Amino acid sequence: MASSPHHTPSAHTSLPKAEFAFPGPLRDQLVAAILDGSKTSTTGLLAEYEQDGDPLPAPGERSVVVDSDDRPVAVIETTEVRVVPLADVDLAHAVDEGEGYTSVAAWRAGHESFWHGAELRAALGDETFTVDDGTELVLERFRLVADLRAE
């Protein structure tokens, strides 16, 4: 798409990238939920941050959400970060993930399926990786700052 003559490069190009799940149907679903406002929380494995050497997100930080084609589609801002064991995830967090969960048990089952999947195990370099009640999770809340699809 051609840009108009008065278009200037967006400030978002210098922001870190936020990737939800792996490219494909699940990422597409999660990105759509962010864009329609139904997804305002996300969960990560502390082990992933440690393996990648990435700092934990912090309130006030902004990042660019990319779709399955690695196109920037939104800017989000972290509003809260908690590190808790899997057993302590609450219903509000599960519901705010915007995936239709109505119980922590359903949320956990869906996430365990992802965490125990071949793609994540490969990313962690541990083909037998599993989670349990004590697995440390990074619970992040965020708000949609900008929808970049119109740019």
CSV table of C-alpha atoms in Angstrom, one decimal:
chain,number,residue,atom,x,y,z
A,1,MET,CA,0.0,0.0,0.0
A,2,ALA,CA,1.4,3.4,-1.0
A,3,SER,CA,1.8,5.9,1.8
A,4,SER,CA,0.6,9.4,1.5
A,5,PRO,CA,3.2,12.2,1.0
A,6,HIS,CA,2.6,13.5,4.5
A,7,HIS,CA,3.2,10.1,6.1
A,8,THR,CA,6.2,10.0,8.4
A,9,PRO,CA,7.8,6.8,9.8
A,10,SER,CA,5.9,5.7,12.9
A,11,ALA,CA,7.5,5.7,16.3
A,12,HIS,CA,6.6,2.1,16.7
A,13,THR,CA,9.4,0.9,14.5
A,14,SER,CA,11.9,1.2,17.4
A,15,LEU,CA,9.7,-0.7,19.8
A,16,PRO,CA,10.4,-4.4,20.7
A,17,LYS,CA,8.3,-7.0,18.9
A,18,ALA,CA,5.5,-8.8,20.8
A,19,GLU,CA,4.8,-12.3,19.3
A,20,PHE,CA,1.8,-14.2,20.6
A,21,ALA,CA,2.1,-18.0,20.3
A,22,PHE,CA,3.7,-19.2,17.0
A,23,PRO,CA,2.7,-18.0,13.5
A,24,GLY,CA,-0.5,-19.7,12.4
A,25,PRO,CA,-4.1,-20.0,13.5
A,26,LEU,CA,-3.5,-19.5,17.2
A,27,ARG,CA,-1.5,-16.4,16.7
A,28,ASP,CA,-4.2,-15.1,14.3
A,29,GLN,CA,-6.9,-15.7,16.9
A,30,LEU,CA,-4.9,-14.0,19.7
A,31,VAL,CA,-4.0,-11.0,17.6
A,32,ALA,CA,-7.7,-10.6,16.6
A,33,ALA,CA,-8.7,-10.7,20.3
A,34,ILE,CA,-6.1,-8.0,21.1
A,35,LEU,CA,-7.4,-5.8,18.3
A,36,ASP,CA,-11.1,-6.2,19.3
A,37,GLY,CA,-10.2,-5.5,22.9
A,38,SER,CA,-11.2,-8.9,24.4
A,39,LYS,CA,-7.6,-9.9,25.1
A,40,THR,CA,-5.9,-7.8,27.8
A,41,SER,CA,-3.7,-10.4,29.5
A,42,THR,CA,-1.2,-13.0,28.5
A,43,THR,CA,0.9,-15.7,30.2
A,44,GLY,CA,4.5,-16.6,29.6
A,45,LEU,CA,6.8,-19.2,31.1
A,46,LEU,CA,9.5,-17.8,33.2
A,47,ALA,CA,11.7,-20.5,31.8
A,48,GLU,CA,11.3,-19.0,28.3
A,49,TYR,CA,12.4,-15.5,29.5
A,50,GLU,CA,15.4,-17.1,31.2
A,51,GLN,CA,16.4,-19.3,28.3
A,52,ASP,CA,16.2,-16.3,25.8
A,53,GLY,CA,18.0,-14.0,28.3
A,54,ASP,CA,15.1,-11.6,28.0
A,55,PRO,CA,14.2,-9.2,30.8
A,56,LEU,CA,10.6,-9.5,32.1
A,57,PRO,CA,8.1,-7.0,30.8
A,58,ALA,CA,7.6,-4.0,33.1
A,59,PRO,CA,4.6,-1.6,33.5
A,60,GLY,CA,4.8,1.3,31.0
A,61,GLU,CA,6.7,-0.6,28.4
A,62,ARG,CA,5.3,-0.7,24.9
A,63,SER,CA,5.7,-3.3,22.2
A,64,VAL,CA,4.5,-3.9,18.6
A,65,VAL,CA,2.2,-6.9,18.1
A,66,VAL,CA,3.0,-8.7,14.9
A,67,ASP,CA,0.7,-11.1,13.0
A,68,SER,CA,1.6,-14.5,11.5
A,69,ASP,CA,3.2,-12.7,8.5
A,70,ASP,CA,5.4,-10.6,10.9
A,71,ARG,CA,3.5,-7.5,10.0
A,72,PRO,CA,3.0,-4.8,12.8
A,73,VAL,CA,-0.7,-4.7,13.6
A,74,ALA,CA,-0.9,-3.0,17.1
A,75,VAL,CA,1.0,-1.3,19.8
A,76,ILE,CA,0.3,-2.5,23.4
A,77,GLU,CA,1.5,-1.1,26.7
A,78,THR,CA,2.1,-3.3,29.7
A,79,THR,CA,0.1,-2.3,32.7
A,80,GLU,CA,0.9,-5.0,35.3
A,81,VAL,CA,3.3,-8.0,35.6
A,82,ARG,CA,3.2,-10.7,38.2
A,83,VAL,CA,5.3,-13.9,38.5
A,84,VAL,CA,3.2,-16.6,40.1
A,85,PRO,CA,3.2,-20.4,40.2
A,86,LEU,CA,0.8,-22.1,37.8
A,87,ALA,CA,-1.4,-23.1,40.8
A,88,ASP,CA,-2.1,-19.4,41.6
A,89,VAL,CA,-3.5,-18.2,38.3
A,90,ASP,CA,-6.8,-16.6,39.0
A,91,LEU,CA,-10.1,-16.6,37.0
A,92,ALA,CA,-9.8,-12.8,36.1
A,93,HIS,CA,-6.5,-13.4,34.4
A,94,ALA,CA,-7.8,-16.5,32.5
A,95,VAL,CA,-10.9,-14.6,31.3
A,96,ASP,CA,-9.0,-11.6,30.3
A,97,GLU,CA,-6.8,-13.7,28.0
A,98,GLY,CA,-9.7,-13.3,25.5
A,99,GLU,CA,-9.8,-16.9,24.4
A,100,GLY,CA,-13.2,-17.7,25.8
A,101,TYR,CA,-12.1,-19.4,29.0
A,102,THR,CA,-14.8,-19.5,31.7
A,103,SER,CA,-12.8,-21.4,34.3
A,104,VAL,CA,-9.2,-21.7,35.4
A,105,ALA,CA,-9.3,-25.4,34.7
A,106,ALA,CA,-10.2,-24.8,31.1
A,107,TRP,CA,-7.6,-22.1,30.8
A,108,ARG,CA,-5.0,-24.4,32.3
A,109,ALA,CA,-5.9,-27.3,30.0
A,110,GLY,CA,-5.6,-25.1,26.9
A,111,HIS,CA,-2.2,-23.6,28.0
A,112,GLU,CA,-0.8,-27.0,29.0
A,113,SER,CA,-1.6,-28.3,25.6
A,114,PHE,CA,0.4,-25.4,24.1
A,115,TRP,CA,3.2,-25.7,26.6
A,116,HIS,CA,3.5,-29.4,26.1
A,117,GLY,CA,3.5,-29.0,22.3
A,118,ALA,CA,6.4,-29.9,20.0
A,119,GLU,CA,6.9,-26.3,18.9
A,120,LEU,CA,7.4,-24.9,22.4
A,121,ARG,CA,9.4,-27.9,23.5
A,122,ALA,CA,11.7,-27.3,20.5
A,123,ALA,CA,12.0,-23.6,21.4
A,124,LEU,CA,13.0,-24.5,24.9
A,125,GLY,CA,15.4,-27.2,23.7
A,126,ASP,CA,13.7,-29.8,26.0
A,127,GLU,CA,11.5,-32.4,24.3
A,128,THR,CA,10.2,-33.6,27.6
A,129,PHE,CA,9.3,-30.2,29.1
A,130,THR,CA,6.2,-30.2,31.3
A,131,VAL,CA,4.5,-27.8,33.7
A,132,ASP,CA,3.1,-28.5,37.1
A,133,ASP,CA,1.5,-26.5,39.9
A,134,GLY,CA,4.8,-25.0,40.9
A,135,THR,CA,5.9,-23.9,37.4
A,136,GLU,CA,6.6,-20.1,37.5
A,137,LEU,CA,4.6,-18.1,35.1
A,138,VAL,CA,4.8,-14.4,34.0
A,139,LEU,CA,1.3,-13.0,34.0
A,140,GLU,CA,1.1,-9.7,32.0
A,141,ARG,CA,-1.7,-7.3,31.7
A,142,PHE,CA,-1.7,-4.8,28.8
A,143,ARG,CA,-3.8,-2.2,27.0
A,144,LEU,CA,-4.2,-1.6,23.3
A,145,VAL,CA,-2.5,1.7,22.5
A,146,ALA,CA,-2.7,1.8,18.7
A,147,ASP,CA,-4.2,-0.2,15.9
A,148,LEU,CA,-1.6,-0.1,13.1
A,149,ARG,CA,-3.6,-1.8,10.4
A,150,ALA,CA,-4.7,1.6,9.0
A,151,GLU,CA,-1.2,2.9,8.6
